[in-house]
PDB file of C-alpha atoms and ligand atoms in Angstrom:
ATOM      1  CA  MET A  10       3.839  28.331  24.092  1.00  0.00           C
ATOM      2  CA  PHE A  11       3.953  24.629  25.094  1.00  0.00           C
ATOM      3  CA  ILE A  12       0.325  24.037  22.789  1.00  0.00           C
ATOM      4  CA  TYR A  13       2.577  26.170  19.904  1.00  0.00           C
ATOM      5  CA  THR A  14       5.655  23.677  19.755  1.00  0.00           C
ATOM      6  CA  LEU A  15       3.020  20.818  19.594  1.00  0.00           C
ATOM      7  CA  VAL A  16       1.167  22.143  17.013  1.00  0.00           C
ATOM      8  CA  LEU A  17       4.244  23.053  15.412  1.00  0.00           C
ATOM      9  CA  LEU A  18       6.201  19.371  15.340  1.00  0.00           C
ATOM     10  CA  LEU A  19       3.470  18.032  13.982  1.00  0.00           C
ATOM     11  CA  VAL A  20       3.175  20.510  10.843  1.00  0.00           C
ATOM     12  CA  ILE A  21       6.726  19.284  10.957  1.00  0.00           C
ATOM     13  CA  ALA A  22       6.539  15.727  11.294  1.00  0.00           C
ATOM     14  CA  ALA A  23       3.217  15.615   8.304  1.00  0.00           C
ATOM     15  CA  LEU A  24       5.697  17.426   5.823  1.00  0.00           C
ATOM     16  CA  ARG A  25       8.742  15.238   6.331  1.00  0.00           C
ATOM     17  CA  GLN A  26       6.255  12.007   6.012  1.00  0.00           C
ATOM     18  CA  ASN A  27       5.049  13.606   2.835  1.00  0.00           C
ATOM     19  CA  VAL A  28       8.456  14.112   1.831  1.00  0.00           C
ATOM     20  CA  SER A  29       8.921  10.741   2.423  1.00  0.00           C
ATOM     21  CA  CYS A  30       6.333   9.822   0.650  1.00  0.00           C
ATOM     22  CA  GLU A  31       7.256  11.701  -2.800  1.00  0.00           C
ATOM     23  CA  ALA A  32      10.434  11.077  -1.970  1.00  0.00           C
ATOM     24  CA  ASN A  33       8.727   7.171  -2.549  1.00  0.00           C
ATOM     25  CA  ILE A  34       6.593   7.324  -5.817  1.00  0.00           C
ATOM     26  CA  GLN A  35       9.560   8.761  -7.718  1.00  0.00           C
ATOM     27  CA  SER A  36      12.231   6.665  -6.928  1.00  0.00           C
ATOM     28  CA  GLN A  37      10.214   3.153  -7.365  1.00  0.00           C
ATOM     29  CA  SER A  38      12.314   0.946  -5.584  1.00  0.00           C
ATOM     30  CA  PHE A  39      11.243  -1.030  -3.391  1.00  0.00           C
ATOM     31  CA  LYS A  40      13.262   1.264  -0.571  1.00  0.00           C
ATOM     32  CA  ILE A  41      11.750   1.955   2.508  1.00  0.00           C
ATOM     33  CA  ILE A  42      11.651   5.166   3.992  1.00  0.00           C
ATOM     34  CA  ASN A  43      12.777   5.248   7.662  1.00  0.00           C
ATOM     35  CA  GLY A  44      11.063   1.539   7.623  1.00  0.00           C
ATOM     36  CA  ASN A  45      12.576  -1.580  10.219  1.00  0.00           C
ATOM     37  CA  GLU A  46      12.314  -5.175   9.092  1.00  0.00           C
ATOM     38  CA  ALA A  47       8.765  -6.653   9.645  1.00  0.00           C
ATOM     39  CA  ALA A  48       8.631  -9.958  12.305  1.00  0.00           C
ATOM     40  CA  PRO A  49       7.947 -12.908   8.789  1.00  0.00           C
ATOM     41  CA  HIS A  50       4.849 -12.672   8.135  1.00  0.00           C
ATOM     42  CA  SER A  51       3.628 -10.533  11.055  1.00  0.00           C
ATOM     43  CA  LEU A  52       1.637  -8.440   8.893  1.00  0.00           C
ATOM     44  CA  PRO A  53      -0.459 -11.245   7.657  1.00  0.00           C
ATOM     45  CA  TYR A  54      -3.071  -8.147   5.884  1.00  0.00           C
ATOM     46  CA  GLN A  55       0.329  -6.343   3.799  1.00  0.00           C
ATOM     47  CA  ALA A  56      -0.365  -6.011   0.039  1.00  0.00           C
ATOM     48  CA  ALA A  57       2.462  -5.437  -2.436  1.00  0.00           C
ATOM     49  CA  ILE A  58       0.720  -3.242  -5.275  1.00  0.00           C
ATOM     50  CA  LEU A  59       3.103  -4.192  -8.957  1.00  0.00           C
ATOM     51  CA  GLY A  60       2.707  -2.933 -12.173  1.00  0.00           C
ATOM     52  CA  MET A  61       2.561  -5.311 -15.835  1.00  0.00           C
ATOM     53  CA  ASP A  62       5.779  -5.003 -15.835  1.00  0.00           C
ATOM     54  CA  GLY A  63       6.817  -6.404 -12.140  1.00  0.00           C
ATOM     55  CA  LYS A  64       7.797  -2.994 -10.651  1.00  0.00           C
ATOM     56  CA  PHE A  65       6.675  -2.123  -7.462  1.00  0.00           C
ATOM     57  CA  LEU A  66       3.911   0.503  -7.161  1.00  0.00           C
ATOM     58  CA  CYS A  67       2.423   1.033  -3.810  1.00  0.00           C
ATOM     59  CA  GLY A  68       1.553  -1.388  -0.300  1.00  0.00           C
ATOM     60  CA  GLY A  69      -1.916  -2.447   0.220  1.00  0.00           C
ATOM     61  CA  SER A  70      -3.882  -3.596   2.363  1.00  0.00           C
ATOM     62  CA  LEU A  71      -6.662  -6.484   2.709  1.00  0.00           C
ATOM     63  CA  ILE A  72      -9.548  -5.483   4.343  1.00  0.00           C
ATOM     64  CA  SER A  73     -11.986  -7.986   2.706  1.00  0.00           C
ATOM     65  CA  PRO A  74     -11.242 -11.628   1.052  1.00  0.00           C
ATOM     66  CA  ARG A  75     -11.550  -9.061  -2.650  1.00  0.00           C
ATOM     67  CA  SER A  76     -10.364  -5.607  -1.409  1.00  0.00           C
ATOM     68  CA  ILE A  77      -7.337  -4.215  -0.984  1.00  0.00           C
ATOM     69  CA  LEU A  78      -7.221  -0.774  -0.263  1.00  0.00           C
ATOM     70  CA  THR A  79      -4.995   1.462  -0.974  1.00  0.00           C
ATOM     71  CA  ALA A  80      -4.065   5.780  -2.185  1.00  0.00           C
ATOM     72  CA  ALA A  81      -5.621   6.396  -5.365  1.00  0.00           C
ATOM     73  CA  HIS A  82      -2.081   8.151  -6.725  1.00  0.00           C
ATOM     74  CA  CYS A  83      -0.553   4.378  -6.809  1.00  0.00           C
ATOM     75  CA  LEU A  84      -3.008   3.522 -10.199  1.00  0.00           C
ATOM     76  CA  ASP A  85      -2.265   6.725 -11.259  1.00  0.00           C
ATOM     77  CA  ARG A  86       1.250   4.344 -13.103  1.00  0.00           C
ATOM     78  CA  ALA A  87      -0.860   1.135 -13.310  1.00  0.00           C
ATOM     79  CA  GLY A  88      -2.670   1.389 -16.754  1.00  0.00           C
ATOM     80  CA  THR A  89      -5.637  -0.965 -16.811  1.00  0.00           C
ATOM     81  CA  SER A  90      -4.565  -3.666 -13.412  1.00  0.00           C
ATOM     82  CA  VAL A  91      -1.820  -4.612 -11.724  1.00  0.00           C
ATOM     83  CA  GLN A  92      -0.020  -7.240  -9.640  1.00  0.00           C
ATOM     84  CA  VAL A  93      -1.144  -8.013  -5.891  1.00  0.00           C
ATOM     85  CA  VAL A  94       1.078  -9.913  -4.089  1.00  0.00           C
ATOM     86  CA  LEU A  95       0.043 -11.423  -1.183  1.00  0.00           C
ATOM     87  CA  GLY A  96       1.453 -13.819   1.717  1.00  0.00           C
ATOM     88  CA  ALA A  97       5.153 -11.923   1.132  1.00  0.00           C
ATOM     89  CA  HIS A  98       7.856 -11.659   3.394  1.00  0.00           C
ATOM     90  CA  ASN A  99      10.327 -10.709   0.645  1.00  0.00           C
ATOM     91  CA  ILE A 100       8.653  -9.554  -3.044  1.00  0.00           C
ATOM     92  CA  SER A 101      12.195  -9.849  -4.271  1.00  0.00           C
ATOM     93  CA  ASN A 102      11.718 -13.469  -3.643  1.00  0.00           C
ATOM     94  CA  PRO A 103       8.863 -14.350  -6.621  1.00  0.00           C
ATOM     95  CA  GLY A 104       9.788 -18.214  -5.004  1.00  0.00           C
ATOM     96  CA  GLU A 105       8.977 -17.812  -1.297  1.00  0.00           C
ATOM     97  CA  GLU A 106       6.463 -20.409   0.199  1.00  0.00           C
ATOM     98  CA  GLY A 107       2.840 -18.501   1.633  1.00  0.00           C
ATOM     99  CA  GLN A 108       2.774 -16.063  -1.712  1.00  0.00           C
ATOM    100  CA  LEU A 109       0.410 -15.779  -3.771  1.00  0.00           C
ATOM    101  CA  LYS A 110       0.150 -13.264  -6.462  1.00  0.00           C
ATOM    102  CA  ILE A 111      -2.392 -12.233  -8.217  1.00  0.00           C
ATOM    103  CA  THR A 112      -4.161  -9.789 -11.164  1.00  0.00           C
ATOM    104  CA  SER A 113      -6.772  -7.147 -10.963  1.00  0.00           C
ATOM    105  CA  THR A 114      -7.946  -5.708 -13.399  1.00  0.00           C
ATOM    106  CA  GLN A 115     -10.884  -3.897 -11.324  1.00  0.00           C
ATOM    107  CA  PHE A 116     -10.313  -0.304  -9.146  1.00  0.00           C
ATOM    108  CA  VAL A 117     -12.860   2.082  -7.406  1.00  0.00           C
ATOM    109  CA  ILE A 118     -11.054   5.118  -7.068  1.00  0.00           C
ATOM    110  CA  HIS A 119     -12.437   8.425  -5.093  1.00  0.00           C
ATOM    111  CA  LYS A 120     -14.860   9.951  -7.346  1.00  0.00           C
ATOM    112  CA  ASP A 121     -12.978  12.601  -6.185  1.00  0.00           C
ATOM    113  CA  TRP A 122      -9.199  12.611  -5.880  1.00  0.00           C
ATOM    114  CA  ASN A 123      -7.314  15.439  -6.985  1.00  0.00           C
ATOM    115  CA  ALA A 124      -3.588  14.363  -7.961  1.00  0.00           C
ATOM    116  CA  LYS A 125      -3.009  18.472  -7.558  1.00  0.00           C
ATOM    117  CA  LYS A 126      -4.239  18.376  -4.278  1.00  0.00           C
ATOM    118  CA  ALA A 127      -3.713  15.402  -3.285  1.00  0.00           C
ATOM    119  CA  LEU A 128      -6.827  15.167  -1.381  1.00  0.00           C
ATOM    120  CA  ASN A 129      -9.374  11.965  -1.340  1.00  0.00           C
ATOM    121  CA  ASP A 130      -6.267  10.242  -2.085  1.00  0.00           C
ATOM    122  CA  ILE A 131      -7.341   5.985  -1.510  1.00  0.00           C
ATOM    123  CA  ALA A 132      -9.148   3.695  -4.154  1.00  0.00           C
ATOM    124  CA  LEU A 133      -9.936   0.032  -3.673  1.00  0.00           C
ATOM    125  CA  VAL A 134      -7.815  -3.217  -6.116  1.00  0.00           C
ATOM    126  CA  ILE A 135     -10.264  -5.257  -6.358  1.00  0.00           C
ATOM    127  CA  LEU A 136      -9.445  -8.797  -6.569  1.00  0.00           C
ATOM    128  CA  PRO A 137     -11.032 -11.215  -9.033  1.00  0.00           C
ATOM    129  CA  LYS A 138     -12.186 -14.322  -6.918  1.00  0.00           C
ATOM    130  CA  PRO A 139     -12.782 -14.037  -3.121  1.00  0.00           C
ATOM    131  CA  ILE A 140      -9.276 -15.310  -1.558  1.00  0.00           C
ATOM    132  CA  GLU A 141      -9.288 -17.964   1.691  1.00  0.00           C
ATOM    133  CA  THR A 142      -7.008 -16.969   4.221  1.00  0.00           C
ATOM    134  CA  THR A 143      -3.554 -19.087   5.094  1.00  0.00           C
ATOM    135  CA  ASN A 144      -1.077 -19.051   8.070  1.00  0.00           C
ATOM    136  CA  THR A 145       0.298 -15.937   5.849  1.00  0.00           C
ATOM    137  CA  ILE A 146      -2.931 -13.801   3.985  1.00  0.00           C
ATOM    138  CA  LYS A 147      -5.416 -12.861   6.452  1.00  0.00           C
ATOM    139  CA  TRP A 148      -7.326  -9.677   5.723  1.00  0.00           C
ATOM    140  CA  PHE A 149      -7.662  -6.582   8.857  1.00  0.00           C
ATOM    141  CA  ILE A 150     -10.251  -7.224  10.905  1.00  0.00           C
ATOM    142  CA  MET A 151     -10.986  -4.410  12.727  1.00  0.00           C
ATOM    143  CA  ASP A 152     -12.927  -4.776  15.565  1.00  0.00           C
TER     144      ASP A 152
HETATM  145  C1  NAG B 219      15.222 -11.411  -0.609  1.00  0.00           C
HETATM  146  O1  NAG B 219      14.977 -12.620  -2.028  1.00  0.00           O
HETATM  147  C2  NAG B 219      16.145 -11.857  -3.080  1.00  0.00           C
HETATM  148  C3  NAG B 219      15.972 -13.337  -3.538  1.00  0.00           C
HETATM  149  O2  NAG B 219      15.866 -14.157  -3.271  1.00  0.00           O
HETATM  150  C4  NAG B 219      17.415 -11.817  -1.581  1.00  0.00           C
HETATM  151  O3  NAG B 219      18.389 -12.045  -3.311  1.00  0.00           O
HETATM  152  C5  NAG B 219      17.729 -11.548  -1.299  1.00  0.00           C
HETATM  153  O4  NAG B 219      18.080 -10.751  -0.157  1.00  0.00           O
HETATM  154  C6  NAG B 219      16.604 -11.503  -0.103  1.00  0.00           C
HETATM  155  N1  NAG B 219      16.011 -10.078   0.894  1.00  0.00           N
HETATM  156  C7  NAG B 219      15.711 -10.232   2.251  1.00  0.00           C
HETATM  157  C8  NAG B 219      15.944  -8.827   2.790  1.00  0.00           C
HETATM  158  O5  NAG B 219      16.295 -11.326   2.186  1.00  0.00           O
END
């Protein structure tokens, strides 16, 4: 019974996350669902992915000097290019110190990405040239 309850709770938690994610996709706003403000620059691999119109599409993680890991669905509406913002605490403030904005036209989307079934929802945004680490920008290193 305990195991059953645990599994049920996990399923409910997973479903709720999906719902939040959907709501976030549809509103296309800067709103964070169930989030807390991070300490400034405590997550230096965090990227924001914006459309060329400046609209927020998704977050991502800088995992190497040239690649941002994100979800494939984020790029479905992107067209042929996106803007990647690195080193930001407040992406609404483009004048913020330490921010870098780079345009990318190169995406690697999982070959079996299936939007209908939301399978293999993973992609890379490739930057035109390697970025240097700074106080506010570092790639994610898995030890
Ligand atoms: C982010 O920057 C914008 C533009 O400067 C400002 O209006 C807003 O209050 C800032 N938000 C936070 C949470 O600091």
